PDB file of C-alpha atoms in Angstrom:
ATOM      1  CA  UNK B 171      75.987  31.236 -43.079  1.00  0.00           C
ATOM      2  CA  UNK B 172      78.069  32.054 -46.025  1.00  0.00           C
ATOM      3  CA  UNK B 173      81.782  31.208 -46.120  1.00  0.00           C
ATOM      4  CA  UNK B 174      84.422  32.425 -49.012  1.00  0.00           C
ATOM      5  CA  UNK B 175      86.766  30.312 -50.317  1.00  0.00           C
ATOM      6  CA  UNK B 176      90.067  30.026 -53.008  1.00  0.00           C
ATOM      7  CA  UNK B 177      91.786  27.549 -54.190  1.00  0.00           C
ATOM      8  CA  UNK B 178      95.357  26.872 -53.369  1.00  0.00           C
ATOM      9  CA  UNK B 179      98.078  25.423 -55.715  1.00  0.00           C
ATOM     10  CA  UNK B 180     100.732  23.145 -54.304  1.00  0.00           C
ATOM     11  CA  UNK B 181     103.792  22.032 -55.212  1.00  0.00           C
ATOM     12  CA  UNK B 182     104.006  19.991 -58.372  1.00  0.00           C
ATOM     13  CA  UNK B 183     103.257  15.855 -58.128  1.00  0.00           C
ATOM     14  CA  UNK B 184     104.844  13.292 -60.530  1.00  0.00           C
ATOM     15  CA  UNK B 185     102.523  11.339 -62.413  1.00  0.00           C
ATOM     16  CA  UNK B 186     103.802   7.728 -62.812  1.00  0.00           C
ATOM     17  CA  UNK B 187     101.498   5.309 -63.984  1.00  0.00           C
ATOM     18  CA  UNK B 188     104.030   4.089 -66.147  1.00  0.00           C
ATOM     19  CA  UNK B 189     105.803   2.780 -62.985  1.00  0.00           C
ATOM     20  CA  UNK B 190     109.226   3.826 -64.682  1.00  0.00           C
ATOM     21  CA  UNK B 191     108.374   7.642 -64.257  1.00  0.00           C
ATOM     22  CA  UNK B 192     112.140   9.241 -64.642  1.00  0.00           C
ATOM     23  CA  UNK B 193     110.980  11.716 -61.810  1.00  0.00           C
ATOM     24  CA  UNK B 194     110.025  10.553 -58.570  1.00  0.00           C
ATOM     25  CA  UNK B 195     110.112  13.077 -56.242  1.00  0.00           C
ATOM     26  CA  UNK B 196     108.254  16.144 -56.435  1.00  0.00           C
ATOM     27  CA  UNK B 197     109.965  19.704 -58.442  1.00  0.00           C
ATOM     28  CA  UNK B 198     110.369  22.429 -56.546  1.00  0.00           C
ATOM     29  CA  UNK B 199     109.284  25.376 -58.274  1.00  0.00           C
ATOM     30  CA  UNK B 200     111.123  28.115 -56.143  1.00  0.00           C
ATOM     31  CA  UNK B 201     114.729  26.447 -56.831  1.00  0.00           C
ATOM     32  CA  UNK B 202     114.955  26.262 -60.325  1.00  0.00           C
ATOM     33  CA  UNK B 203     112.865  27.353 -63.522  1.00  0.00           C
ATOM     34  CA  UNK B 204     111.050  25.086 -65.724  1.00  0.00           C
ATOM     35  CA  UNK B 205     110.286  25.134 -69.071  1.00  0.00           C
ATOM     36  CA  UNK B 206     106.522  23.975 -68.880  1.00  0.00           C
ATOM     37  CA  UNK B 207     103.971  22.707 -71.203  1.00  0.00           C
ATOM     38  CA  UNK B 208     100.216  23.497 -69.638  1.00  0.00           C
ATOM     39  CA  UNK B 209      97.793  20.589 -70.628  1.00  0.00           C
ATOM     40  CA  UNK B 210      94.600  21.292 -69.072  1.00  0.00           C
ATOM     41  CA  UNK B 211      90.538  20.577 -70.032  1.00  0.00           C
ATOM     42  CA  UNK B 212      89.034  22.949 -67.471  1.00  0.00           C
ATOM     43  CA  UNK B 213      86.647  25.795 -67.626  1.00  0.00           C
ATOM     44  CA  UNK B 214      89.466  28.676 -66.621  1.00  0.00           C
ATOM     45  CA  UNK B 215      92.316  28.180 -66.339  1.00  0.00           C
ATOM     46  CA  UNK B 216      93.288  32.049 -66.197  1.00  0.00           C
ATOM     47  CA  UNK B 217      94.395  30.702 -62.217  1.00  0.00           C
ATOM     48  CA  UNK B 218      96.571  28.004 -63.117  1.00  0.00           C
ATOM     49  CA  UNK B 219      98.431  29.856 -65.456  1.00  0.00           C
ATOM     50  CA  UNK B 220      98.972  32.811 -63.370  1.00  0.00           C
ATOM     51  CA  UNK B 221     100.051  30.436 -60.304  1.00  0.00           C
ATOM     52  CA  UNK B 222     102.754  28.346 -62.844  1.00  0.00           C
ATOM     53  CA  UNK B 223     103.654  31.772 -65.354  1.00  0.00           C
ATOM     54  CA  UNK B 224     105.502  32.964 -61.599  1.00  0.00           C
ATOM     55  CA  UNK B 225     107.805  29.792 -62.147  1.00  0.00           C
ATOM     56  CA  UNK B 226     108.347  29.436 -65.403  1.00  0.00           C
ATOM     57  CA  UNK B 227     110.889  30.110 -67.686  1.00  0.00           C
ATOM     58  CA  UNK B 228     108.892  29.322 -70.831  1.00  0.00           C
ATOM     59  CA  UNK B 229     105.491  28.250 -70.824  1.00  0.00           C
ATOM     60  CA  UNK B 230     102.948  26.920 -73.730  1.00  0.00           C
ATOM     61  CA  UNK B 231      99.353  25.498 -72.870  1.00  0.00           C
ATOM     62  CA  UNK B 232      97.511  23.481 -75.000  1.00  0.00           C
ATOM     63  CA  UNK B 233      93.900  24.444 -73.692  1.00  0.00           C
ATOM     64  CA  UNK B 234      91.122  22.147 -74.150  1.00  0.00           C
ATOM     65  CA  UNK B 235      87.138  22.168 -72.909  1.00  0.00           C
ATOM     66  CA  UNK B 236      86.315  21.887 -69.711  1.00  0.00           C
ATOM     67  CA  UNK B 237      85.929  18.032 -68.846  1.00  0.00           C
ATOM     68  CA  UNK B 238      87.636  17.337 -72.363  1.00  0.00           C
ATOM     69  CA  UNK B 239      88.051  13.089 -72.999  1.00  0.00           C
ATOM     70  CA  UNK B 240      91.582  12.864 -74.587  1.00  0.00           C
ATOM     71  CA  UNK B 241      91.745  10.913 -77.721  1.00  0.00           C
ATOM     72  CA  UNK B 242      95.430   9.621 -79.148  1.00  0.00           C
ATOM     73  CA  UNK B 243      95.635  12.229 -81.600  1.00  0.00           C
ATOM     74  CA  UNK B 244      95.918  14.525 -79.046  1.00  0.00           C
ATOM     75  CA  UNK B 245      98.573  12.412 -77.138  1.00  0.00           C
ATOM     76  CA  UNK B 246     100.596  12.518 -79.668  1.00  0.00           C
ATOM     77  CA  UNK B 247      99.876  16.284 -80.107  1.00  0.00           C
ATOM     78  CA  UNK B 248     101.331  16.360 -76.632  1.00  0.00           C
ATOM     79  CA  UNK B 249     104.343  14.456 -77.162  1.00  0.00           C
ATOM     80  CA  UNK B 250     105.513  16.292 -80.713  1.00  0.00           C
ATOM     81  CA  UNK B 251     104.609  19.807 -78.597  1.00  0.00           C
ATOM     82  CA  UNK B 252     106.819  19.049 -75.595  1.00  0.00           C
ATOM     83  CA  UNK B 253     109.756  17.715 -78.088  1.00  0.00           C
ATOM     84  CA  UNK B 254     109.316  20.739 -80.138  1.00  0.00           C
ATOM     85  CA  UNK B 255     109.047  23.783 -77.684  1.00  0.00           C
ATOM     86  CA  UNK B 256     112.259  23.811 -75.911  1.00  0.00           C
ATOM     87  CA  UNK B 257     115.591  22.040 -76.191  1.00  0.00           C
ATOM     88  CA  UNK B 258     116.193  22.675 -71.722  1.00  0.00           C
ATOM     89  CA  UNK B 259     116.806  20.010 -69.672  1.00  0.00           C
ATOM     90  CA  UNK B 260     114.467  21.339 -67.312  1.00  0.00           C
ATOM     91  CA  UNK B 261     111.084  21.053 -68.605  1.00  0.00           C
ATOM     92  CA  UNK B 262     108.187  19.033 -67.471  1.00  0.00           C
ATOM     93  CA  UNK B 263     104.437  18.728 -68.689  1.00  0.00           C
ATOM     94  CA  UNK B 264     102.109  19.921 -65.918  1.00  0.00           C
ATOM     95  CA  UNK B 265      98.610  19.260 -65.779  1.00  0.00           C
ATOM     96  CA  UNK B 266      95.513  19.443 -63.630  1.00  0.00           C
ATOM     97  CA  UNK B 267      94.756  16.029 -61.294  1.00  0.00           C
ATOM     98  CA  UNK B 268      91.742  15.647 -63.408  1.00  0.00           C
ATOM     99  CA  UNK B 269      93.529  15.456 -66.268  1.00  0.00           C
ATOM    100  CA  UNK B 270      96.258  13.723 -65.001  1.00  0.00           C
ATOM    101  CA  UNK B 271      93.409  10.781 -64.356  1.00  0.00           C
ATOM    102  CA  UNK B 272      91.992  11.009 -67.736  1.00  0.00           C
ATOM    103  CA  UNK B 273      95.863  11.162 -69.518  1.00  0.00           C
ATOM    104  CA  UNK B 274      96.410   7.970 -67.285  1.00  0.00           C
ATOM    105  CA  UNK B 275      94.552   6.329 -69.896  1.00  0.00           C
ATOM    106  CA  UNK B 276      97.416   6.696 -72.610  1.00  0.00           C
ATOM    107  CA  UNK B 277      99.965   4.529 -70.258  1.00  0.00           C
ATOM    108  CA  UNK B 278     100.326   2.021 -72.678  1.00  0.00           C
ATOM    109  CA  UNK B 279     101.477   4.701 -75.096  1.00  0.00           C
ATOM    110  CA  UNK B 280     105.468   4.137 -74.850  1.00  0.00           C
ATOM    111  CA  UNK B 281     106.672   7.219 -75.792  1.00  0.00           C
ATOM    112  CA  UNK B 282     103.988   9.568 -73.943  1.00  0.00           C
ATOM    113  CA  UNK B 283     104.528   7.423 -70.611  1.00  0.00           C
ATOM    114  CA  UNK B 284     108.435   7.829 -70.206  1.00  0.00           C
ATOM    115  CA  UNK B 285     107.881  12.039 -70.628  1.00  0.00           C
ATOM    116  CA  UNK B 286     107.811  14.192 -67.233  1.00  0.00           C
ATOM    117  CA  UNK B 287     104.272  14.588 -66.306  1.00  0.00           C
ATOM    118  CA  UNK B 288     103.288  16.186 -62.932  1.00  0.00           C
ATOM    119  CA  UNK B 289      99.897  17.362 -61.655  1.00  0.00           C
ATOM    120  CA  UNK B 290      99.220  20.565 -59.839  1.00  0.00           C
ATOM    121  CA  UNK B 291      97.460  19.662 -56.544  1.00  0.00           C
ATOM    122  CA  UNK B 292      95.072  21.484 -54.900  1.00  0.00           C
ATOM    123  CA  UNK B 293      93.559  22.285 -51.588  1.00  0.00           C
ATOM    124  CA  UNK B 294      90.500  24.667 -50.591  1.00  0.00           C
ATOM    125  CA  UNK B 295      91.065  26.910 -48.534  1.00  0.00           C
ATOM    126  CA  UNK B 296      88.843  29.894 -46.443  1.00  0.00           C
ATOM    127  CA  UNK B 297      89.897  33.481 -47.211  1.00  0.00           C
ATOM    128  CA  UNK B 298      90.454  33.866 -43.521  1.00  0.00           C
ATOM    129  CA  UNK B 299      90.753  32.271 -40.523  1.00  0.00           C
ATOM    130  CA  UNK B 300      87.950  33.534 -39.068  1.00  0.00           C
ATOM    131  CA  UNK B 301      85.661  32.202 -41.283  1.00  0.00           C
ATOM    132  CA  UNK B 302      87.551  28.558 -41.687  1.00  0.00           C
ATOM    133  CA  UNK B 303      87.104  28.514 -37.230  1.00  0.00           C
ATOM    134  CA  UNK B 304      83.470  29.584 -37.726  1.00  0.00           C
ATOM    135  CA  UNK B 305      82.785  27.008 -39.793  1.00  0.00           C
ATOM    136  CA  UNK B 306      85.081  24.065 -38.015  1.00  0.00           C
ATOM    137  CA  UNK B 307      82.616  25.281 -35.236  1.00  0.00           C
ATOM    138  CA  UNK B 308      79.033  25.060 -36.899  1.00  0.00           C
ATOM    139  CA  UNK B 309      80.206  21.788 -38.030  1.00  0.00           C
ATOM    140  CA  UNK B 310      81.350  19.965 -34.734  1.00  0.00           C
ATOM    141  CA  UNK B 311      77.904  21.598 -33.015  1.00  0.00           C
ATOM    142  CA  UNK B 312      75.899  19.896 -35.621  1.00  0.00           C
ATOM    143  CA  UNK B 313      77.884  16.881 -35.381  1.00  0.00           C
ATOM    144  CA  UNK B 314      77.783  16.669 -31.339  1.00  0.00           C
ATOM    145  CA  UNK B 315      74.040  17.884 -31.409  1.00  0.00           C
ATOM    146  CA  UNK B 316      72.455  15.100 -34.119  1.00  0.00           C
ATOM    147  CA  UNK B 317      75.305  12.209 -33.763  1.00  0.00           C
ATOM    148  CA  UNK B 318      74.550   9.799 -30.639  1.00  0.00           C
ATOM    149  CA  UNK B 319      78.068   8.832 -29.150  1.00  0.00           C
ATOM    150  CA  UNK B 320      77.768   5.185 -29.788  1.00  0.00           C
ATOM    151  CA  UNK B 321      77.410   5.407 -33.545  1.00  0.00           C
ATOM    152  CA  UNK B 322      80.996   7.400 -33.830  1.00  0.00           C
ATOM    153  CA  UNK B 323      83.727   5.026 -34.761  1.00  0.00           C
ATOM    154  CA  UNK B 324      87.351   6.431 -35.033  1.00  0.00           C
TER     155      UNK B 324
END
């Protein structure tokens, strides 16, 4: 069997492992336009960009390699960008979850941890329905075929 699927952006997440994050509640995109600076280490992120470019007002990426360790030289890199590229109110750093786990690194960085940083969740999704019932069924067949009851705990 061979099932298609696509990734699916959500709504931006506030990163706070600063635990004095000035944002706690999540942005919504649709109500207001952000100012946003992109920091992402993945392959392509052609996707991303088209998915946050629909919301944005003004938007800079600082692109690095896919699976990119950050160093402090580019946290500060991030910090004089976002000061720099727009004097609005409403602007936020956005990132990947990935990166938002290797950034969480830099919390003892002062200034860097009291900026707006938010991670763009994801969920897979199949292309149709079709395909995602097809493959709920193959899976609960195999499941009720090589699973005795007794060993299922819920």
């Amino acid at each position: 069997h061979l099932f298609f699927t696509r990734i699916i952006y959500k709504a931006p997440r506030p990163v706070d492992f600063c635990g004095h994050h000035p944002q706690k509640q999540e942005i919504d995109f649709a109500a207001c336009k952000y100012d946003i600076l992109l920091v992402s280490g993945i392959a392509n992120a052609e996707m991303l960009l088209n998915y946050i470019r629909r919301f944005s007002r003004n938007l800079k990426h600082i692109e690095y390699p896919d699976h990119y360790i950050f160093k402090e030289k580019d946290i500060q890199r991030i910090v004089s960008e976002y000061e720099s590229f727009s004097v609005s109110p409403n602007k936020i750093i956005a990132t990947t979850e990935k990166d938002a786990v290797r950034l969480s690194l830099f919390r003892s960085n002062g200034k860097f941890c009291t900026l707006p940083l938010f991670y763009i969740p994801i969920e897979v999704g199949f292309v149709t329905r079709q395909e995602e019932e097809s493959f709920n069924k193959i899976i609960s067949n195999y499941v009720r075929k090589n699973i005795p009851v007794g060993s299922v705990h819920i």
